[in-house]
Short mmCIF file of C-alpha atoms and ligand atoms in Angstrom, two decimals:
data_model
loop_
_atom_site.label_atom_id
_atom_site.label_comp_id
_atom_site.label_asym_id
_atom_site.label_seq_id
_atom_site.Cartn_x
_atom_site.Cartn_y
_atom_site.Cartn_z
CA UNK A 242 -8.87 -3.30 -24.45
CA UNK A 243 -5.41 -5.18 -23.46
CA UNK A 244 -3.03 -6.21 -25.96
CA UNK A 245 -3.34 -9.35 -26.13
CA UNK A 246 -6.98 -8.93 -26.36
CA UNK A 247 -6.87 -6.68 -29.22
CA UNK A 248 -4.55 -10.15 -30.91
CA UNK A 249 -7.10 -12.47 -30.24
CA UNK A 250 -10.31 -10.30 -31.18
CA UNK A 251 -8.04 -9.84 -34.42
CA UNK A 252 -7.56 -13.32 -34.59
CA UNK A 253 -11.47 -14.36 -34.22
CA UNK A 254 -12.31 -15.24 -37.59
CA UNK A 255 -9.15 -17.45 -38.51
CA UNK A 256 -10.07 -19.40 -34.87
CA UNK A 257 -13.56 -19.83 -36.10
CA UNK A 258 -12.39 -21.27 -39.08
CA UNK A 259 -10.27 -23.75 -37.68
CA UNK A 260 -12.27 -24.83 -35.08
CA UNK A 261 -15.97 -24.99 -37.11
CA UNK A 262 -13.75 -27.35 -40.16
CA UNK A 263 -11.58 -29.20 -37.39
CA UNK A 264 -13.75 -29.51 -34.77
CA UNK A 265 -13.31 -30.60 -30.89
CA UNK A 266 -9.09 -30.14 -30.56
CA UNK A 267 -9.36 -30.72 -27.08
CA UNK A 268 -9.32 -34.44 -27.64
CA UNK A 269 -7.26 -36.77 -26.40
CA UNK A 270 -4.05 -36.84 -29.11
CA UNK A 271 -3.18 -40.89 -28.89
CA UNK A 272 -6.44 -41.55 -28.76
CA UNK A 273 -7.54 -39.31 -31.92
CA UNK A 274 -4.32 -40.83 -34.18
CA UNK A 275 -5.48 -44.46 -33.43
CA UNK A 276 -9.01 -44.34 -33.44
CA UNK A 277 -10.35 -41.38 -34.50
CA UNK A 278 -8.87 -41.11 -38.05
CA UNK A 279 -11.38 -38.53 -39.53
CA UNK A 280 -10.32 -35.73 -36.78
CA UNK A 281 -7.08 -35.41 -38.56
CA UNK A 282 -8.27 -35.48 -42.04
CA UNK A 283 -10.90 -32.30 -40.38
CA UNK A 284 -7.49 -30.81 -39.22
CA UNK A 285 -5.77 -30.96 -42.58
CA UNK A 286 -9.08 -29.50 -44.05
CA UNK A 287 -9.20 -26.64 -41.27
CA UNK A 288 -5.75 -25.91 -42.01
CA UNK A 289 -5.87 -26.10 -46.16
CA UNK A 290 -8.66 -23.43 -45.43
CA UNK A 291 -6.89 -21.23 -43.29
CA UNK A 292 -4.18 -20.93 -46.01
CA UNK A 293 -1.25 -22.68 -44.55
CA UNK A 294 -0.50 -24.12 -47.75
CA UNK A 295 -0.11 -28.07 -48.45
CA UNK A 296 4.13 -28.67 -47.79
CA UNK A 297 3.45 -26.78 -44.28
CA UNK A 298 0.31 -28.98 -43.66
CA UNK A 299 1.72 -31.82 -44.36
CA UNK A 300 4.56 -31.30 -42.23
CA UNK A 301 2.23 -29.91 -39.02
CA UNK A 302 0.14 -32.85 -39.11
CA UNK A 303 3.79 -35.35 -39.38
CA UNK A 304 4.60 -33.26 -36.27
CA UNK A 305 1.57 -34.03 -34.52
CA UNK A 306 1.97 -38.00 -35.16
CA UNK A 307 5.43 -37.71 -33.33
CA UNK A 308 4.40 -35.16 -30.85
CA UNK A 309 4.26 -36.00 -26.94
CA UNK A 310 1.24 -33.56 -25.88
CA UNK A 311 -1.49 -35.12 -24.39
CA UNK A 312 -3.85 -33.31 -26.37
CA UNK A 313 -4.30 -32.76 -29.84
CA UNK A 314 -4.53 -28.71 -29.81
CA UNK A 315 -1.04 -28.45 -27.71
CA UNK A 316 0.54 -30.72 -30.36
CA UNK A 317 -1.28 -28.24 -33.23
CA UNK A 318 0.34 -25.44 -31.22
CA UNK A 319 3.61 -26.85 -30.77
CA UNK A 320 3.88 -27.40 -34.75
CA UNK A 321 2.35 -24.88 -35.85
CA UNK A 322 5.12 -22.49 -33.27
CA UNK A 323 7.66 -24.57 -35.55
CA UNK A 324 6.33 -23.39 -38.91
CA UNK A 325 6.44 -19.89 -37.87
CA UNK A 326 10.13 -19.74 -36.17
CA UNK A 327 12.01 -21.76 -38.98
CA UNK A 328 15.61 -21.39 -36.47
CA UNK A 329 13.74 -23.64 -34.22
CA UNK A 330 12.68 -25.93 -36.55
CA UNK A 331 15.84 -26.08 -38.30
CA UNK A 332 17.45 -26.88 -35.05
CA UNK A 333 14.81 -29.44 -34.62
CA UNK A 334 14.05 -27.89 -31.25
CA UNK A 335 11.19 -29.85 -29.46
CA UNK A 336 11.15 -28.26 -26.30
CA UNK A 337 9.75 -24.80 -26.67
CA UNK A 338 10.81 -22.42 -24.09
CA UNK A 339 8.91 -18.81 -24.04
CA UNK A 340 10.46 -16.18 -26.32
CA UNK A 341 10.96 -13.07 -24.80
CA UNK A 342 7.56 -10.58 -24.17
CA UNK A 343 6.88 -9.03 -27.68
CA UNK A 344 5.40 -6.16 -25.51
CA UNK A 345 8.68 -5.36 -23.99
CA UNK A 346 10.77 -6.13 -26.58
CA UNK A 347 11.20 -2.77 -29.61
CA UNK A 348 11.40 -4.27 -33.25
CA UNK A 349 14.44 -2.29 -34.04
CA UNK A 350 14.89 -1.20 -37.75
CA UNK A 351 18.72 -1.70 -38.72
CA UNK A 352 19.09 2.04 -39.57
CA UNK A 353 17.43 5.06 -39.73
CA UNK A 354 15.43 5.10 -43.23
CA UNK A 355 12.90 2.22 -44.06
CA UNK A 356 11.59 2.32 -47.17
CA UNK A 357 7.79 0.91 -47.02
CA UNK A 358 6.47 -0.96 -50.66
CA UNK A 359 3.36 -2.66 -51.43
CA UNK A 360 0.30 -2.76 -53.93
CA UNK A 361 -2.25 -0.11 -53.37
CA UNK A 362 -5.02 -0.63 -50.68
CA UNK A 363 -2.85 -3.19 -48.50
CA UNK A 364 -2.64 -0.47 -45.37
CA UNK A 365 1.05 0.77 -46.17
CA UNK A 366 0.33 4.62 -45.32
CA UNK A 367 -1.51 3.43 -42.29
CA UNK A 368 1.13 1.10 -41.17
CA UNK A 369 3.00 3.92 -41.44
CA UNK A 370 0.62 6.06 -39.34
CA UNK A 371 1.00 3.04 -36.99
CA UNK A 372 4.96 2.99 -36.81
CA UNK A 373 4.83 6.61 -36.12
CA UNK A 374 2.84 5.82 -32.73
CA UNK A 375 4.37 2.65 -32.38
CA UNK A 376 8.51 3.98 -32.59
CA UNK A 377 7.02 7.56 -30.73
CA UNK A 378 5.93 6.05 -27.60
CA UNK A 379 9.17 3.91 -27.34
CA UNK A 380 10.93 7.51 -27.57
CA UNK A 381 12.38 7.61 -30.91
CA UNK A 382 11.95 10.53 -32.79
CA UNK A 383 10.25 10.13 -36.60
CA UNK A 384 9.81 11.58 -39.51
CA UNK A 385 7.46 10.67 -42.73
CA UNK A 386 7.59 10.80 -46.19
CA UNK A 387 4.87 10.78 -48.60
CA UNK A 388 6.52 9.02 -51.45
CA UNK A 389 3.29 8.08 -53.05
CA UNK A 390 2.94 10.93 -55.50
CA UNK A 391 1.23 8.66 -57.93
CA UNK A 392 -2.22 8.24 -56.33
CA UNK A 393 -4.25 11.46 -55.17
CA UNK A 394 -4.76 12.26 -51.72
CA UNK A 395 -2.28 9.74 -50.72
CA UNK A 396 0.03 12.77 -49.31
CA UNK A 397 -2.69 14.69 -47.65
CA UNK A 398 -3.70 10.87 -45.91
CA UNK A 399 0.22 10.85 -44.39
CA UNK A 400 -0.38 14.89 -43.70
CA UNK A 401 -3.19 14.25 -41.81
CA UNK A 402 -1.68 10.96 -39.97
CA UNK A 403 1.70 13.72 -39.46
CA UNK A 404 -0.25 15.96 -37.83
CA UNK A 405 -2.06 14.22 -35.77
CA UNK A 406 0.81 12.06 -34.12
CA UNK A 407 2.89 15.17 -33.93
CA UNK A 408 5.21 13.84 -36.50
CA UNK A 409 6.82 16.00 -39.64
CA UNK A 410 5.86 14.93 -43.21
CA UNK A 411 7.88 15.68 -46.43
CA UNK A 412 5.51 15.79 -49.05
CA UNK A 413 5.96 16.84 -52.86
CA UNK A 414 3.97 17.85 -55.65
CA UNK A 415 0.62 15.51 -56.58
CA UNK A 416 2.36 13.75 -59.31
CA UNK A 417 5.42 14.85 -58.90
CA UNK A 418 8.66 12.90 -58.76
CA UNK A 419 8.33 10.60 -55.98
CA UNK A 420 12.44 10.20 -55.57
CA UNK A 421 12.82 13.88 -54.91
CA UNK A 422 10.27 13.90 -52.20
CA UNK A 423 12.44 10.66 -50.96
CA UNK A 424 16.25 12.22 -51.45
CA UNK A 425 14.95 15.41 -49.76
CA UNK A 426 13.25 13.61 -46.69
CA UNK A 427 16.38 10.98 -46.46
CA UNK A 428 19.00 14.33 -46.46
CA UNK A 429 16.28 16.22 -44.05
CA UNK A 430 16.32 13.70 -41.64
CA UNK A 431 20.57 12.70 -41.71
CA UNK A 432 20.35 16.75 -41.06
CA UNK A 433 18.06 16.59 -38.49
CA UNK A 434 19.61 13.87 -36.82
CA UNK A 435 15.82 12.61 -36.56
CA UNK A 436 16.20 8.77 -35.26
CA UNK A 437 14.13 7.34 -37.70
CA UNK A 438 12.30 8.04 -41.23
CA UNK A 439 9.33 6.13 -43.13
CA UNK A 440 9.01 6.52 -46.98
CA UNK A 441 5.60 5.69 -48.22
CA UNK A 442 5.72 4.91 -51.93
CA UNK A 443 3.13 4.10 -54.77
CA UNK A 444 1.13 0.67 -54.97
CA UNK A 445 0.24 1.10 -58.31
CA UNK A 446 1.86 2.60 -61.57
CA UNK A 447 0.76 2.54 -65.03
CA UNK A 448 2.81 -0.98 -65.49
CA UNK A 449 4.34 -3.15 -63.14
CA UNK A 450 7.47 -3.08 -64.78
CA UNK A 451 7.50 1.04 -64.10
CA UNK A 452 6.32 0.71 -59.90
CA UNK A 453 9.69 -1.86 -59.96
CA UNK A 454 11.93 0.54 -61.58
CA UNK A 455 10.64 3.24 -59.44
CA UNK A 456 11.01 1.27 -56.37
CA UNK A 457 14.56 0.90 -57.39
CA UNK A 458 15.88 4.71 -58.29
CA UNK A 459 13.64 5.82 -55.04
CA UNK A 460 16.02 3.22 -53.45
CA UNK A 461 19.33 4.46 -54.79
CA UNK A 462 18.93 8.27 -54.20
CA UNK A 463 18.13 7.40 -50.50
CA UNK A 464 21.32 5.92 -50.65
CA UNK A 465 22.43 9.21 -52.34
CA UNK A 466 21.13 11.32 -49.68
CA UNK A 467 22.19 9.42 -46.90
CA UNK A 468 25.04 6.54 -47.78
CA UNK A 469 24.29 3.24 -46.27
CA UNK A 470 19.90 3.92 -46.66
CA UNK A 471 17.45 2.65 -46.31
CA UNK A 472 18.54 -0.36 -44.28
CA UNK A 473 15.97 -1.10 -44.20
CA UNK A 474 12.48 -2.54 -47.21
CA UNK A 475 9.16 -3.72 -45.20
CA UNK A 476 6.68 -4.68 -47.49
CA UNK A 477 3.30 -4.41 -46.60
CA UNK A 478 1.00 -7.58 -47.74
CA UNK A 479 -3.08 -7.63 -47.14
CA UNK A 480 -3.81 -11.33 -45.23
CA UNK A 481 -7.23 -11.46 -47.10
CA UNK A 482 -5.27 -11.64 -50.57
CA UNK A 483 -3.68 -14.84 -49.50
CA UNK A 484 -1.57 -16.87 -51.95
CA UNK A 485 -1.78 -13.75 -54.31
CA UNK A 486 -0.42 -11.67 -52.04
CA UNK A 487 2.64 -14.49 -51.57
CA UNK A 488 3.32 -14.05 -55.63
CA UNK A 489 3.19 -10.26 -55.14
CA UNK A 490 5.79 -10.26 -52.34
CA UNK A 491 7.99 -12.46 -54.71
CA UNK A 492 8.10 -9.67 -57.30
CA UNK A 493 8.70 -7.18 -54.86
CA UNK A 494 11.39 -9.05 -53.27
CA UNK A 495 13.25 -9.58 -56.74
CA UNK A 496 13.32 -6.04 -57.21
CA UNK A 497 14.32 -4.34 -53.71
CA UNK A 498 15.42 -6.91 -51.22
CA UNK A 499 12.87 -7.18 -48.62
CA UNK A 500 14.28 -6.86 -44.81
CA UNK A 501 11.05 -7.09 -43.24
CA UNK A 502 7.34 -8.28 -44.28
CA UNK A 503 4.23 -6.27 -42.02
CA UNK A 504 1.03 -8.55 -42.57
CA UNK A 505 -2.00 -6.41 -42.17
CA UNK A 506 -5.90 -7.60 -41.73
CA UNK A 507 -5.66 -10.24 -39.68
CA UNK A 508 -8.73 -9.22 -38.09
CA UNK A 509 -10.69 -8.97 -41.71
CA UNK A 510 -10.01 -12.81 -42.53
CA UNK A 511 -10.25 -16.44 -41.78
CA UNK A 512 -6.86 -17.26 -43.61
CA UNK A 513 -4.60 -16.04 -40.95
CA UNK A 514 -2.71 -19.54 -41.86
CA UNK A 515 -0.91 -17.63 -44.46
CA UNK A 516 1.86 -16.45 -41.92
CA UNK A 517 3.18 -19.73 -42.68
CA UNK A 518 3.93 -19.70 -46.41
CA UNK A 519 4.85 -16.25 -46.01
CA UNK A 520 7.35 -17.35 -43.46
CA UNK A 521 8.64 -20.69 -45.33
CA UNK A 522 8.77 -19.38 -49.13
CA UNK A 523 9.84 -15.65 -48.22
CA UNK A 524 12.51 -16.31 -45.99
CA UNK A 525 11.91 -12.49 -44.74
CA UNK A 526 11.48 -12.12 -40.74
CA UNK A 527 7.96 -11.10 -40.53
CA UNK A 528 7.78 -7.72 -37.97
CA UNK A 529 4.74 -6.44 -37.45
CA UNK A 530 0.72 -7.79 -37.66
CA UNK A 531 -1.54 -5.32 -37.99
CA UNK A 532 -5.19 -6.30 -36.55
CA UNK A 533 -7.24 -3.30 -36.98
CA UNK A 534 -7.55 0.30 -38.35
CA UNK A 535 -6.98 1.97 -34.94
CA UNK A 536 -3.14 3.49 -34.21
CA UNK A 537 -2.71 0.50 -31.62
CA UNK A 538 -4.00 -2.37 -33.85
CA UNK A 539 -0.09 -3.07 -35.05
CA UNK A 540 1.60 -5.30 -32.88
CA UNK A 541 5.09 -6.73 -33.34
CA UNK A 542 4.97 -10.51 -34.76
CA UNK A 543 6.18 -13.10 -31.84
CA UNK A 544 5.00 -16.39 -33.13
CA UNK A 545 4.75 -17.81 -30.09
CA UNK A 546 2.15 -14.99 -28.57
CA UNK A 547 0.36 -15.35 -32.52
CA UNK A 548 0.07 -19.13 -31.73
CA UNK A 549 -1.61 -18.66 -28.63
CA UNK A 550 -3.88 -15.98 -29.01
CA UNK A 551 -4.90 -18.19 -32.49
CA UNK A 552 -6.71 -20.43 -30.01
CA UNK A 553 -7.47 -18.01 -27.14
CA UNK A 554 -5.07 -19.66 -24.64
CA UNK A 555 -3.31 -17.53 -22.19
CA UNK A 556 0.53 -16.19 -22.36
CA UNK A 557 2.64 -16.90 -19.61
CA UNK A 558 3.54 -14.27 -17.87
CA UNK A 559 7.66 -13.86 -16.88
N1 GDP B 607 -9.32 -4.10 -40.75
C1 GDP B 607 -8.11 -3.58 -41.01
N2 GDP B 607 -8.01 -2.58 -41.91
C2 GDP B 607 -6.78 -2.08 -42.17
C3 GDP B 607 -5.61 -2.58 -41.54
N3 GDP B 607 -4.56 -1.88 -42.03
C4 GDP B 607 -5.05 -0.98 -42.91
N4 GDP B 607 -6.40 -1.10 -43.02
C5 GDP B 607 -7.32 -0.34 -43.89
O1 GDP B 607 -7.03 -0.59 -45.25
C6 GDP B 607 -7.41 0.52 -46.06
C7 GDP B 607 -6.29 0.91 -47.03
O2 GDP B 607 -5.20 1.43 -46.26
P1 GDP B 607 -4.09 2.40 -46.86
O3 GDP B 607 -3.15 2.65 -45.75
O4 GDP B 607 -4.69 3.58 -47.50
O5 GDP B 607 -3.44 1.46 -47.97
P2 GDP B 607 -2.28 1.78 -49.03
O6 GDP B 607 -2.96 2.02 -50.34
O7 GDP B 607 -1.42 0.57 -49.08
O8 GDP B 607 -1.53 2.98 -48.53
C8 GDP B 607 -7.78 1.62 -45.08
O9 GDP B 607 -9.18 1.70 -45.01
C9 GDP B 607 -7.19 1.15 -43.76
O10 GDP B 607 -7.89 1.66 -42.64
C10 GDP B 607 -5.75 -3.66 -40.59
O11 GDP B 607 -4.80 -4.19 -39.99
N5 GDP B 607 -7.02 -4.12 -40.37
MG1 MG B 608 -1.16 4.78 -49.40
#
């Protein structure tokens, strides 16, 4: 299966959504905003339901009124395209040109350690696995380490990953101290000269307050190790936990500054809308979407290519 039709399989159940509550979007758009009033109040529906929240709703269907597409999905397209590159819309851009391929184009960390945080079950040590295949076939070397001491069998899930992408896992004691396992891979991998390193950590601690402060010392003896890391934090949020998921990211945020958000399970849900409020109230790029539990299912985030394969139109080709 292509790419891009691995993004819209993913993508199925957020289309369905849309189009079963909003109905025919092929219509006519002057036509619909003068005489066919209940269309857009459908729209607004489809997109409350697909969790694009009501501020970003509101402004999508504004957009729409002023658009110049003939038809009313292009001018959902167009604004919806806006929500999710907030440059453009800040530089109230109308005329979208095509952002360069996200299949040709590497999602560059800024350094060489990125630090990877999230509750439990969201898909961070599979990400991970992901990243691994993803930054390997570009020809970067990698290295892993299995930072989530906390939860058993987390480190034997990354040894298993490790081994069978070819890539070296540090890995500590089962409950040991997860910053150890971290300074050691961070001063392994400066030593190495390995081009980049993944640190799983724990979802879950006894409180929240103790996962934050965690997060935080695993964060400075990187540092320690390797002056200057991580440069980057990618946080890990599940699409099926929604708005909760949007709170979660907050907290996380407040206590290690995000660089990077990696929305996974886009194929498990109809609320793919939440891009947008994760976009708008995170103000943290989003990098990577993952669409399915397979090595390949993580594909870097180009809005423009999301947009489209949303409602199963083609991408130009350059
Ligand atoms: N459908 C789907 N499942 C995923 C995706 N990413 C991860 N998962 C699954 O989510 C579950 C939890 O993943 P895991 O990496 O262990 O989560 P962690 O607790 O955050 O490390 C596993 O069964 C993964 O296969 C995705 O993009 N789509
Ligand atoms: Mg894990």
């Amino acid at each position: 299966m292509s790419w891009l039709d691995r993004l819209r399989q993913g993508l199925s159940k957020t289309r369905q959504q849309i189009n079963d509550t909003a109905g025919n979007l092929g219509t006519d758009l002057r036509e619909t905003l003068t005489t066919r009033l209940d269309s857009i109040e459908d729209l607004e529906y489809a997109l409350i339901a697909a969790d694009v929240g009501r501020a970003a709703t509101e402004e999508i269907l504004s957009d729409i009124r002023a658009s110049n597409k003939s038809n009313l999905q292009d001018a959902l397209m167009e604004a919806l395209t806006l929500q999710l590159e907030p440059d453009l819309r800040r530089a109230q851009f109308r005329q979208l040109g095509f952002t360069p391929d996200a299949r040709r184009t590497v999602v560059d960390p800024r350094g060489h350690v990125v630090m990877v945080v999230g509750v439990n079950g969201v898909g961070k040590t599979t990400t991970i696995a992901k990243l691994g295949e993803y930054y390997l076939g570009r020809g970067r070397s990698v290295m892993f380490a299995a930072g989530d001491t906390f939860r058993a069998a987390a480190g034997a899930q990354l040894g298993v990953w490790g081994e069978r992408l070819g890539i070296p896992v540090v890995q500590g004691p089962e409950g040991g101290d997860p910053a150890a396992v971290a300074y050691d891979a961070a001063a392994a991998r400066a030593a190495r000269g390995t081009d980049l390193l993944f640190v799983d950590t724990a979802g879950r601690l006894h409180t929240k307050h103790n996962l934050m402060e965690e997060l935080k010392k695993v964060r400075r003896v990187i540092d320690k190790a390797d002056p200057g890391e991580p440069a980057d934090v990618w946080l890990v949020l599940d699409a099926v936990t929604g708005q909760n998921g949007l709170a979660q990211a907050k907290k996380f945020h407040e206590a290690t500054p995000l660089t990077g958000v990696i929305v996974t399970k886009l194929d498990g849900t109809a609320k793919g809308g939440i891009l947008v409020p994760i976009v708008r109230e995170l103000g943290v790029p989003i990098k990577f979407i993952g669409v399915g539990e397979g090595a390949h299912d993580l594909q870097p985030f180009n809005p423009q290519e999301f947009v489209r394969a949303l409602f199963d139109v083609d991408v130009p080709r350059d």
